[in-house]
């Protein structure tokens, strides 16, 4: 994996990609979009990446479609449209498209080349980089998947112009995470932003990608260090899954759920990994400034905790967390006694001073 993380930046890199793909002489080239990126990004893609394409494959937008039946549909489409072992797939979309498209490519004919062109902030700073591909299984996130790097990831921030503001905020949570787990100065800089817009966030995208790739290069298969990227995700995934399967609840995006996870896990850290209470408060305050407060009822909490017990990272019934010892200094595989969970919800819900 070491030499395989190829990330290029800027509009010109889209043109370079088209040349690279042409030189590779694939038997056929397909582009995967979802219904939104088909609408907002496809035309611009063809303008900037002049390529002969053999087919555009479209999946329904949304996390609820990151599942096996979408894969089956796409495997059939590839097959019906004549794709073979020497074909390739370009994933043009957010994390759902890059995760699922990567998985489809890795499994079709035992693996064809794929390229990621992330079009959301979250997929730029996180999902499209690091080789994790996969799909959800029922309510459980990312249960099925493969780790394999794409041939190339092209980061072009122009896509963000059409991205809704809540999606920007969702991606921003992963950027804050990079600061919290690895780079206190970066955390401080992001903390001081007064507004979230594509232009205010663009200058920081590369720093986030650099933080992530440093970790992934060190530990591509998540034997140790890479686990730090799961900070906020143990609780965050359970919260995300819960809101995904309860349509009567407000919509919660990945980053928004992870943001709640990070606040709650900051509380757990004050008990289980020595995080200073003042730093936990600072984390809570910062997230409260950027994210709307969600009312998580007692009933919701119980359901979320049930899902938490199914987390794929649990070993022998123990729920392990990535917790901070201090801002910028994470600890992995920290076991958290169950009695702290209710208090962590309370901490999240409590008023920010
Ligand atoms: N593989 C990894 O390492 C990794 C890391 C983090 C997250 N993820 C996964 O990523 C997914 C979340 O990614 P996401 O937040 O990008 O979600 P997403 O792919 O669902 O995109 C969010 C929404 O924005 C739309 N969209 C995308 N680009 C657009 C654009 N330029 N203009 C307008 N609309 C656009 C999409 O159609 C969708 O409706 C989750 O499934 C999560 O598990 C994976
Ligand atoms: Zn995430």
XYZ file of C-alpha atoms and ligand atoms in Angstrom:
398
model
C 0.000 0.000 0.000
C 2.893 2.336 0.864
C 3.480 3.754 -2.609
C -0.106 3.578 -3.602
C -1.659 6.692 -2.150
C -1.713 8.944 -5.154
C -3.488 12.222 -4.561
C -3.463 15.079 -7.010
C -4.853 18.573 -6.510
C -6.532 21.225 -8.610
C -8.513 21.603 -11.783
C -5.533 20.750 -13.971
C -5.260 17.368 -12.310
C -8.642 16.463 -13.790
C -7.256 16.975 -17.254
C -4.141 15.046 -16.302
C -6.378 12.238 -15.108
C -8.054 12.000 -18.471
C -4.649 11.682 -20.119
C -3.530 9.066 -17.636
C -6.651 6.993 -18.145
C -6.353 7.262 -21.905
C -2.747 6.062 -21.740
C -3.778 3.053 -19.690
C -5.861 1.776 -22.620
C -8.620 0.284 -20.520
C -11.045 -1.900 -22.434
C -13.795 0.356 -21.118
C -14.199 3.218 -18.659
C -17.308 3.850 -16.549
C -18.287 6.743 -14.332
C -20.365 6.204 -11.215
C -22.491 9.088 -9.951
C -25.452 9.372 -7.643
C -28.606 11.226 -8.607
C -27.230 14.474 -7.151
C -23.740 14.348 -8.588
C -25.288 13.384 -11.901
C -27.200 16.661 -11.700
C -24.508 18.925 -10.230
C -21.161 17.451 -11.223
C -21.322 15.306 -14.331
C -21.393 18.080 -16.905
C -18.479 19.833 -15.246
C -16.648 16.517 -15.092
C -16.896 16.079 -18.858
C -15.786 19.689 -19.406
C -12.697 19.310 -17.239
C -11.835 15.680 -17.818
C -12.302 15.072 -21.514
C -12.503 11.301 -21.751
C -14.231 8.746 -23.855
C -16.634 7.103 -21.490
C -18.373 3.803 -22.151
C -21.128 4.296 -19.657
C -22.425 6.470 -16.831
C -23.834 4.428 -13.952
C -26.235 6.204 -11.607
C -27.196 5.130 -8.117
C -29.778 6.738 -5.853
C -28.249 9.351 -3.559
C -28.091 8.796 0.186
C -26.559 6.592 2.849
C -29.636 4.346 2.810
C -28.537 3.197 -0.646
C -25.026 2.217 0.434
C -26.045 -1.416 0.472
C -25.826 -4.730 -1.267
C -28.785 -4.232 -3.568
C -27.151 -1.117 -5.074
C -23.971 -3.152 -5.578
C -25.922 -5.912 -7.247
C -27.542 -3.387 -9.558
C -24.147 -1.927 -10.468
C -22.422 -5.304 -10.949
C -25.260 -6.210 -13.332
C -24.974 -2.895 -15.154
C -21.217 -3.305 -15.569
C -21.706 -6.820 -16.797
C -24.546 -5.919 -19.183
C -22.562 -2.979 -20.544
C -19.626 -5.233 -21.367
C -17.164 -4.369 -18.592
C -14.334 -6.880 -18.228
C -11.246 -7.353 -16.066
C -9.475 -4.568 -17.887
C -12.209 -1.977 -17.396
C -12.073 0.849 -14.889
C -14.469 2.856 -12.806
C -14.365 6.544 -11.879
C -16.288 7.355 -8.710
C -17.619 10.912 -8.932
C -19.412 11.747 -5.726
C -19.411 11.891 -1.967
C -18.368 9.234 0.512
C -21.292 7.010 -0.378
C -20.252 6.882 -4.028
C -16.528 6.472 -3.290
C -17.095 3.818 -0.579
C -19.617 1.816 -2.563
C -18.056 2.412 -5.978
C -14.685 1.343 -4.599
C -16.227 -1.837 -3.235
C -18.015 -2.589 -6.499
C -14.752 -2.082 -8.393
C -12.733 -4.217 -5.957
C -15.148 -7.118 -6.280
C -16.166 -6.983 -9.946
C -14.185 -9.703 -11.788
C -12.019 -9.901 -8.629
C -11.019 -6.281 -8.905
C -10.793 -3.586 -11.554
C -8.972 -0.245 -11.332
C -10.895 2.636 -9.829
C -10.389 6.385 -9.385
C -11.966 8.656 -6.814
C -13.101 12.176 -7.561
C -14.646 13.285 -4.277
C -17.292 15.990 -4.599
C -18.173 16.577 -0.934
C -15.931 18.086 1.707
C -16.231 14.922 3.769
C -15.146 12.660 0.971
C -12.248 14.981 0.119
C -10.793 15.123 3.612
C -11.674 11.609 4.625
C -13.699 9.018 2.720
C -11.934 8.987 -0.625
C -8.466 8.710 0.912
C -7.083 5.706 2.755
C -8.413 2.755 0.800
C -11.414 1.777 2.898
C -14.260 0.730 0.633
C -17.522 -0.804 1.694
C -21.224 -0.859 2.346
C -23.647 -1.026 5.254
C -25.414 -4.181 6.365
C -28.901 -3.339 7.602
C -28.495 -0.664 10.243
C -24.855 -1.518 10.810
C -22.422 0.796 9.104
C -19.581 -0.358 6.870
C -19.869 -4.005 7.873
C -18.845 -5.349 4.483
C -15.805 -4.044 2.685
C -12.270 -4.256 1.450
C -9.205 -2.095 1.971
C -7.698 -1.103 -1.342
C -6.343 2.210 -2.543
C -7.753 3.694 -5.717
C -5.338 4.291 -8.577
C -5.644 7.994 -7.885
C -7.684 10.493 -5.926
C -8.254 13.881 -7.530
C -9.034 16.714 -5.143
C -10.709 19.579 -6.938
C -12.534 21.970 -4.674
C -14.703 23.495 -7.399
C -17.324 20.829 -6.722
C -18.040 22.363 -3.335
C -19.839 25.329 -4.927
C -23.060 23.330 -5.179
C -22.720 21.449 -1.906
C -25.419 22.301 0.673
C -24.193 24.005 3.841
C -25.099 21.126 6.160
C -22.923 18.840 4.037
C -20.017 21.266 4.442
C -20.550 21.187 8.186
C -20.572 17.407 8.070
C -17.153 17.293 6.434
C -15.838 19.931 8.798
C -16.350 17.493 11.704
C -13.710 15.178 10.235
C -11.334 18.137 9.884
C -11.829 19.043 13.531
C -11.169 15.392 14.314
C -7.821 15.555 12.525
C -6.867 18.468 14.747
C -8.035 16.741 17.913
C -6.171 13.494 17.265
C -2.996 14.776 15.683
C -2.465 18.486 15.431
C -3.420 20.887 18.245
C -2.407 23.955 16.208
C -4.683 22.891 13.408
C -7.479 22.399 15.950
C -6.920 25.933 17.240
C -6.975 27.377 13.718
C -10.204 25.621 12.768
C -11.752 26.506 16.092
C -11.306 30.182 15.342
C -13.196 30.121 12.024
C -16.161 32.419 12.134
C -18.105 30.927 9.258
C -18.178 27.685 7.328
C -18.171 28.123 3.576
C -16.334 26.475 0.737
C -13.965 29.445 0.544
C -13.251 29.529 4.285
C -12.581 25.775 4.375
C -10.738 25.209 1.110
C -7.344 26.375 2.430
C -7.386 23.613 5.055
C -8.386 20.621 2.968
C -4.822 19.608 2.182
C -3.738 19.761 5.830
C -6.504 17.335 6.729
C -5.614 14.982 3.907
C -1.945 15.130 4.941
C -2.844 14.261 8.542
C -4.926 11.336 7.389
C -2.417 9.964 4.892
C 0.394 10.132 7.454
C -1.608 7.786 9.654
C -2.739 5.497 6.838
C 0.765 5.083 5.431
C 2.000 4.052 8.849
C -0.761 1.514 9.413
C -2.858 0.797 6.302
C -4.691 -2.222 7.710
C -5.606 -0.672 11.067
C -3.528 -2.892 13.308
C -2.853 -0.020 15.677
C -2.245 3.649 14.906
C -4.934 3.950 12.204
C -7.544 3.338 14.885
C -7.058 6.952 15.979
C -9.088 8.004 12.944
C -12.062 6.345 14.617
C -12.109 8.970 17.336
C -15.740 9.979 17.843
C -16.886 7.164 15.587
C -17.618 4.440 18.127
C -20.524 6.389 19.578
C -20.916 8.445 16.401
C -21.618 5.428 14.183
C -24.208 4.092 16.623
C -25.895 7.506 16.652
C -25.721 7.746 12.853
C -27.198 4.247 12.425
C -30.001 5.011 14.852
C -31.074 8.200 13.088
C -30.714 6.544 9.697
C -33.192 3.806 10.570
C -35.693 6.084 12.368
C -37.280 8.124 9.666
C -39.419 10.050 12.146
C -36.245 11.479 13.697
C -34.434 14.498 12.316
C -31.902 13.744 9.570
C -28.386 13.428 10.916
C -25.432 13.477 8.551
C -22.302 11.393 9.115
C -20.210 14.313 10.364
C -23.023 15.636 12.522
C -23.303 12.251 14.246
C -19.528 12.023 14.612
C -19.511 15.510 16.126
C -21.850 14.286 18.877
C -19.659 11.196 19.230
C -16.555 13.352 19.733
C -18.214 15.454 22.429
C -19.432 12.368 24.281
C -16.102 10.626 23.924
C -14.379 13.730 25.274
C -16.439 13.229 28.416
C -15.517 9.528 28.577
C -11.885 10.558 28.213
C -12.007 12.646 31.357
C -12.747 9.421 33.251
C -10.880 6.802 31.255
C -7.824 8.369 29.634
C -6.969 11.394 31.735
C -8.267 14.215 29.517
C -8.406 17.457 31.411
C -12.021 18.490 32.133
C -11.244 21.980 30.780
C -10.211 20.466 27.428
C -13.401 18.364 27.339
C -15.375 21.579 27.913
C -13.421 23.324 25.185
C -14.300 20.484 22.777
C -17.974 20.642 23.725
C -18.058 24.412 23.344
C -16.394 24.332 19.947
C -18.814 21.761 18.533
C -21.749 23.631 20.051
C -20.655 26.733 18.141
C -20.809 24.973 14.777
C -23.440 22.230 15.214
C -27.096 22.349 16.226
C -27.902 20.618 19.491
C -29.848 17.367 19.007
C -32.317 16.283 21.647
C -31.532 12.639 22.363
C -34.309 11.177 24.508
C -33.814 8.465 27.078
C -35.448 5.998 24.700
C -33.120 7.063 21.879
C -30.138 6.600 24.171
C -31.088 3.009 24.945
C -31.470 2.164 21.279
C -28.157 3.831 20.459
C -26.415 1.837 23.187
C -27.852 -1.385 21.750
C -26.329 -0.528 18.394
C -23.063 0.367 20.092
C -22.737 -3.198 21.338
C -22.755 -4.379 17.694
C -19.865 -2.165 16.635
C -17.479 -4.168 14.453
C -14.562 -2.933 16.499
C -15.818 -4.644 19.666
C -13.803 -7.625 20.753
C -15.278 -10.307 23.036
C -18.121 -8.046 24.168
C -15.791 -5.236 25.238
C -16.400 -1.821 23.761
C -13.092 -0.196 22.999
C -12.714 3.479 22.308
C -10.167 5.866 20.939
C -9.955 8.472 23.644
C -7.868 11.582 24.049
C -5.257 11.885 26.772
C -5.018 15.514 25.763
C -5.934 17.471 22.649
C -3.634 16.134 19.934
C -2.742 13.024 21.854
C -5.001 9.992 21.423
C -4.977 6.614 23.110
C -6.366 3.530 21.362
C -8.195 0.438 22.687
C -9.440 2.105 25.859
C -12.095 0.059 27.554
C -14.980 2.124 28.901
C -17.164 0.803 31.711
C -20.813 0.867 30.626
C -21.911 3.011 33.535
C -20.264 6.073 31.977
C -22.451 6.100 28.877
C -25.513 7.715 30.463
C -23.298 10.475 31.895
C -21.731 11.028 28.485
C -25.187 11.670 26.995
C -25.864 14.035 29.891
C -22.618 15.897 29.200
C -23.570 16.302 25.542
C -27.054 17.561 26.450
C -25.903 19.883 29.218
C -25.904 23.623 28.636
C -22.689 25.113 27.308
C -21.325 27.858 29.523
N -13.853 5.149 3.525
C -13.605 5.934 4.537
O -12.495 5.958 5.068
C -14.682 6.832 5.042
C -14.367 7.878 5.901
C -15.383 8.746 6.303
C -16.667 8.545 5.846
N -16.951 7.515 5.018
C -18.299 7.294 4.512
O -18.667 8.406 3.711
C -20.079 8.520 3.708
C -20.459 9.956 3.920
O -19.918 10.727 2.871
P -20.596 12.084 2.399
O -20.840 12.926 3.559
O -19.795 12.589 1.284
O -22.049 11.580 1.933
P -22.770 11.432 0.512
O -21.931 10.709 -0.463
O -24.103 10.866 0.802
O -22.914 12.933 0.012
C -23.738 13.816 0.706
C -24.835 14.398 -0.201
O -24.283 15.368 -1.053
C -24.622 15.090 -2.411
N -23.535 15.633 -3.204
C -22.314 15.115 -3.396
N -21.544 15.991 -4.044
C -22.290 17.082 -4.291
C -22.020 18.336 -4.899
N -20.810 18.643 -5.351
N -23.035 19.225 -4.980
C -24.262 18.939 -4.460
N -24.561 17.780 -3.847
C -23.571 16.860 -3.760
C -24.800 13.614 -2.428
O -25.586 13.197 -3.514
C -25.493 13.375 -1.098
O -26.859 13.684 -1.219
C -20.599 7.609 4.795
O -21.141 6.458 4.188
C -19.343 7.227 5.581
O -19.424 5.958 6.162
C -15.980 6.674 4.611
Zn -16.073 9.617 9.613
